[in-house]
XYZ file of C-alpha atoms in Angstrom:
322
model
C 88.846 9.650 -54.715
C 87.183 12.928 -53.886
C 89.510 14.963 -51.686
C 89.180 18.581 -50.656
C 92.201 20.029 -48.944
C 91.566 22.166 -45.872
C 93.757 24.059 -43.471
C 92.066 24.094 -40.056
C 93.085 23.607 -36.485
C 93.306 19.864 -35.780
C 93.912 19.961 -32.041
C 94.229 22.288 -29.124
C 97.703 23.210 -30.349
C 98.329 26.383 -32.358
C 99.769 24.455 -35.326
C 97.659 24.273 -38.477
C 97.605 21.077 -40.513
C 96.346 20.121 -43.966
C 93.367 17.817 -43.572
C 91.118 15.928 -45.911
C 87.374 15.648 -46.235
C 87.164 12.084 -47.541
C 84.696 9.894 -49.394
C 86.617 6.646 -48.811
C 89.248 5.029 -46.591
C 92.168 2.676 -47.194
C 92.114 -0.550 -45.187
C 95.313 -2.335 -44.245
C 96.168 -5.657 -45.855
C 97.132 -8.684 -43.790
C 100.143 -9.046 -46.090
C 101.479 -6.983 -48.995
C 103.343 -9.949 -50.516
C 101.760 -10.627 -53.970
C 102.658 -14.327 -53.775
C 100.658 -14.738 -50.545
C 97.457 -13.178 -51.909
C 96.057 -16.410 -53.522
C 96.868 -18.369 -50.339
C 95.184 -15.748 -48.131
C 92.168 -15.663 -50.462
C 91.741 -19.450 -50.236
C 92.374 -19.483 -46.475
C 89.848 -16.809 -45.536
C 87.249 -18.078 -47.997
C 87.557 -21.561 -46.468
C 87.335 -20.189 -42.925
C 84.259 -18.152 -43.819
C 82.479 -21.115 -45.455
C 83.348 -23.407 -42.525
C 81.988 -20.846 -40.045
C 78.726 -20.317 -41.928
C 78.229 -24.038 -42.571
C 79.097 -25.067 -38.996
C 76.706 -22.581 -37.399
C 73.944 -23.419 -39.896
C 74.289 -27.097 -39.018
C 73.826 -26.284 -35.320
C 70.718 -24.197 -36.095
C 69.227 -26.930 -38.328
C 70.119 -29.719 -35.884
C 68.462 -27.945 -32.944
C 65.333 -27.050 -34.906
C 64.968 -30.586 -36.296
C 65.233 -32.334 -32.909
C 62.316 -31.795 -30.500
C 64.491 -32.958 -27.583
C 66.627 -29.837 -28.043
C 63.740 -27.371 -27.881
C 64.945 -26.036 -24.536
C 66.102 -22.557 -23.403
C 69.798 -23.545 -23.588
C 69.613 -24.569 -27.243
C 67.280 -21.690 -28.106
C 69.999 -19.298 -26.972
C 72.629 -21.402 -28.790
C 70.704 -21.022 -32.081
C 70.627 -17.250 -31.623
C 74.358 -17.245 -30.817
C 75.083 -19.217 -33.998
C 73.024 -16.754 -36.047
C 74.854 -13.821 -34.451
C 78.210 -15.499 -35.254
C 77.248 -15.880 -38.934
C 76.289 -12.208 -39.125
C 79.370 -11.142 -37.133
C 81.886 -12.800 -39.451
C 79.883 -11.693 -42.514
C 80.513 -8.024 -41.691
C 84.283 -8.255 -42.227
C 85.462 -11.348 -44.110
C 83.528 -11.005 -47.410
C 84.875 -7.463 -47.889
C 88.390 -8.643 -47.059
C 88.098 -11.530 -49.563
C 86.894 -9.153 -52.290
C 89.754 -6.740 -51.574
C 92.307 -9.571 -51.804
C 90.840 -10.780 -55.097
C 90.632 -7.292 -56.666
C 93.958 -6.073 -55.168
C 92.081 -3.162 -53.633
C 92.232 -1.532 -50.201
C 89.476 1.077 -50.557
C 86.159 1.174 -48.733
C 83.719 4.027 -49.248
C 82.779 6.283 -46.335
C 79.171 5.008 -46.143
C 80.385 1.404 -46.431
C 82.857 1.967 -43.607
C 80.185 3.320 -41.257
C 77.821 0.512 -42.227
C 80.479 -2.134 -41.575
C 81.353 -0.552 -38.228
C 77.690 -0.436 -37.182
C 77.007 -4.094 -37.979
C 80.306 -5.198 -36.446
C 79.423 -3.541 -33.111
C 75.810 -4.756 -33.320
C 76.619 -8.439 -33.751
C 79.756 -8.336 -31.582
C 77.765 -6.868 -28.706
C 74.963 -9.363 -29.412
C 77.471 -12.202 -29.055
C 78.623 -10.982 -25.666
C 75.104 -10.408 -24.341
C 73.888 -13.827 -25.537
C 76.812 -15.450 -23.742
C 75.700 -13.588 -20.593
C 72.120 -14.798 -21.040
C 73.421 -18.363 -21.506
C 75.442 -18.024 -18.291
C 72.257 -16.995 -16.479
C 70.476 -20.021 -17.973
C 73.217 -22.336 -16.637
C 73.029 -20.568 -13.256
C 69.306 -21.300 -12.995
C 69.780 -24.900 -14.221
C 72.485 -25.688 -11.645
C 71.446 -23.571 -8.670
C 67.635 -23.806 -9.013
C 66.976 -27.054 -10.927
C 63.489 -27.616 -9.472
C 62.295 -24.178 -10.617
C 64.165 -24.181 -13.953
C 61.120 -24.715 -16.190
C 59.133 -22.131 -14.275
C 61.854 -19.453 -14.375
C 63.178 -20.042 -17.888
C 59.783 -19.975 -19.563
C 59.438 -19.212 -23.318
C 58.274 -15.654 -22.631
C 61.363 -14.831 -20.544
C 63.704 -16.459 -23.076
C 62.231 -14.437 -25.940
C 62.375 -11.260 -23.848
C 66.058 -11.826 -22.989
C 66.973 -12.246 -26.664
C 64.978 -9.122 -27.635
C 66.604 -7.154 -24.805
C 70.061 -8.268 -25.993
C 69.210 -7.105 -29.519
C 67.899 -3.767 -28.234
C 71.031 -3.054 -26.146
C 73.222 -4.027 -29.116
C 71.303 -1.648 -31.390
C 71.723 1.209 -28.902
C 75.465 0.490 -28.626
C 75.849 0.327 -32.406
C 73.909 3.520 -33.057
C 75.734 5.407 -30.296
C 79.053 4.638 -32.002
C 77.523 5.484 -35.364
C 76.287 8.895 -34.185
C 79.752 9.690 -32.824
C 81.343 8.696 -36.144
C 78.856 10.826 -38.118
C 80.028 13.926 -36.255
C 83.520 13.463 -37.705
C 83.871 15.471 -40.913
C 87.609 16.079 -41.151
C 90.248 13.371 -40.848
C 94.006 13.524 -40.411
C 94.511 10.541 -42.706
C 92.533 8.053 -44.802
C 94.544 4.974 -43.765
C 92.870 2.657 -41.221
C 95.390 0.385 -39.496
C 93.175 -2.686 -39.644
C 91.492 -4.891 -42.242
C 88.051 -3.567 -41.259
C 86.591 -0.256 -40.065
C 87.557 -0.416 -36.421
C 85.652 2.298 -34.475
C 88.689 3.022 -32.275
C 90.900 3.487 -35.348
C 88.295 5.709 -36.985
C 88.061 7.942 -33.911
C 91.863 8.240 -33.781
C 91.774 9.732 -37.284
C 89.285 12.409 -36.238
C 90.462 15.989 -36.493
C 88.897 17.592 -33.462
C 88.942 17.255 -29.710
C 87.543 13.750 -29.111
C 87.531 13.954 -25.305
C 83.749 14.063 -24.934
C 83.250 11.425 -27.641
C 85.808 9.206 -25.905
C 83.862 9.518 -22.656
C 80.608 8.572 -24.394
C 82.241 5.679 -26.242
C 83.886 4.260 -23.130
C 80.677 4.686 -21.157
C 78.675 2.779 -23.778
C 81.488 0.234 -24.014
C 81.374 -0.259 -20.240
C 77.639 -0.937 -20.365
C 77.908 -3.371 -23.267
C 81.210 -4.918 -22.151
C 81.721 -4.780 -18.404
C 78.136 -5.588 -17.462
C 78.062 -8.835 -19.494
C 81.440 -9.912 -18.086
C 80.266 -9.108 -14.531
C 77.073 -11.105 -15.118
C 79.030 -14.103 -16.386
C 81.490 -13.996 -13.467
C 78.650 -13.723 -10.943
C 76.758 -16.634 -12.557
C 79.788 -18.912 -12.527
C 80.709 -17.831 -9.004
C 77.309 -19.112 -7.867
C 77.556 -22.197 -10.092
C 80.947 -23.244 -8.706
C 79.779 -22.904 -5.105
C 76.635 -24.909 -5.848
C 78.641 -27.663 -7.595
C 81.094 -27.916 -4.664
C 78.152 -28.616 -2.340
C 77.228 -31.747 -4.310
C 78.482 -34.735 -2.256
C 79.205 -37.234 -5.040
C 82.090 -36.801 -7.458
C 79.960 -38.077 -10.352
C 77.257 -35.532 -9.559
C 79.787 -32.696 -9.529
C 81.212 -33.815 -12.867
C 77.735 -34.097 -14.438
C 76.748 -30.626 -13.184
C 79.953 -29.013 -14.412
C 79.822 -30.801 -17.808
C 76.573 -28.944 -18.598
C 78.546 -25.685 -18.418
C 81.762 -26.887 -20.103
C 80.928 -25.871 -23.680
C 79.594 -22.472 -22.691
C 82.574 -21.760 -20.450
C 84.969 -22.672 -23.274
C 83.226 -20.269 -25.681
C 83.199 -17.490 -23.057
C 86.960 -17.868 -22.450
C 87.634 -17.908 -26.201
C 85.431 -14.895 -26.985
C 86.428 -12.602 -24.115
C 89.997 -13.920 -23.909
C 90.756 -12.993 -27.516
C 88.828 -9.683 -27.272
C 90.712 -8.575 -24.145
C 93.965 -9.800 -25.705
C 93.375 -7.629 -28.764
C 92.859 -4.450 -26.738
C 95.689 -5.106 -24.298
C 97.979 -6.040 -27.183
C 97.111 -2.895 -29.112
C 97.799 -0.804 -26.002
C 101.235 -2.380 -25.457
C 102.281 -2.899 -29.077
C 102.361 0.014 -31.498
C 102.628 -2.268 -34.551
C 99.512 -1.975 -36.743
C 100.258 -5.370 -38.290
C 100.261 -7.209 -34.971
C 97.028 -5.457 -33.950
C 95.396 -6.530 -37.227
C 96.480 -10.143 -36.727
C 95.101 -10.106 -33.161
C 91.824 -8.650 -34.465
C 91.717 -11.457 -37.008
C 91.628 -14.035 -34.213
C 88.827 -12.165 -32.489
C 86.608 -11.556 -35.512
C 87.297 -14.664 -37.632
C 88.754 -17.545 -35.639
C 86.402 -17.306 -32.643
C 83.127 -17.574 -34.640
C 84.637 -20.454 -36.612
C 85.580 -22.471 -33.507
C 82.249 -22.075 -31.663
C 80.387 -24.785 -33.615
C 83.275 -27.229 -33.091
C 83.348 -26.539 -29.343
C 79.614 -27.160 -28.963
C 79.547 -30.216 -31.247
C 82.634 -31.880 -29.754
C 81.767 -31.290 -26.087
C 78.004 -31.788 -26.287
C 76.537 -35.271 -26.752
C 73.042 -33.929 -27.492
C 74.323 -31.825 -30.377
C 76.321 -34.791 -31.692
C 73.223 -37.003 -31.698
C 71.121 -34.280 -33.329
C 73.727 -33.722 -36.077
C 73.866 -37.474 -36.764
C 70.058 -37.636 -37.029
C 70.078 -34.633 -39.346
C 72.730 -36.298 -41.494
C 70.702 -39.534 -41.728
C 67.598 -37.574 -42.740
C 69.501 -35.747 -45.444
C 70.865 -39.032 -46.797
């Protein structure tokens, strides 16, 4: 590894520290036990294949069934595609590192992984917000649903989600590119976490922190606020339905989406709160594992188990393949 030792001021303090201009970083392993490496390799490879296969089945099932060519399932296909890309940014590299007994990732590779992770993670959150709006229109304005959720609007919402995600990703990337000197080359996670990378920076990161939190608020708080507002309106509309069966039918259309929202944002918030309370890098990495690996894997199961239309479409797809 190319290292050039420097002695420059790392903070506002008077103390001088030896710093490194690096060409690669060291990622943390989930476990350093050599006997666990084959088990971890098989486990994460299986989880990755299940995630990709499950989301691909949803995409194929929706596209093969004309009855599912609706805004709700159009957004679901895009969410499944984003989940495949999201898990593909971290798990393949982790599997390779386990197999080769390596922890290194080159500087350019680290920035690339960070960019795609933010891009598809933000895309996931925004698509869930768009899906919440779709359910809001379906429940609160059922007579105008087809008029409001027209193909042009649906395509525009997906493109807007992609554009905002790109801006968020590139904003983080530009901040990271300004960092030349690092206090250490060890990242306390199994992927290039932008927060961890910024903590290793050897200069005053106050302004960059403000920019990062501002961008994070736009890409994080706004989607959560939109989802809460949509479900606030949905719940009040459902409570106005006189019959118990009607209320159940209306709420069942939102059940799968609500489950995915709770899983996605629940684990994400848990990771950040846990990392703030716990100073153990290992526990933070395990929490991040749930957020980046387990959540995309469970999404296809949630939609297939709770949605009769998806079940029927998958069965038809299976019969066609046979």
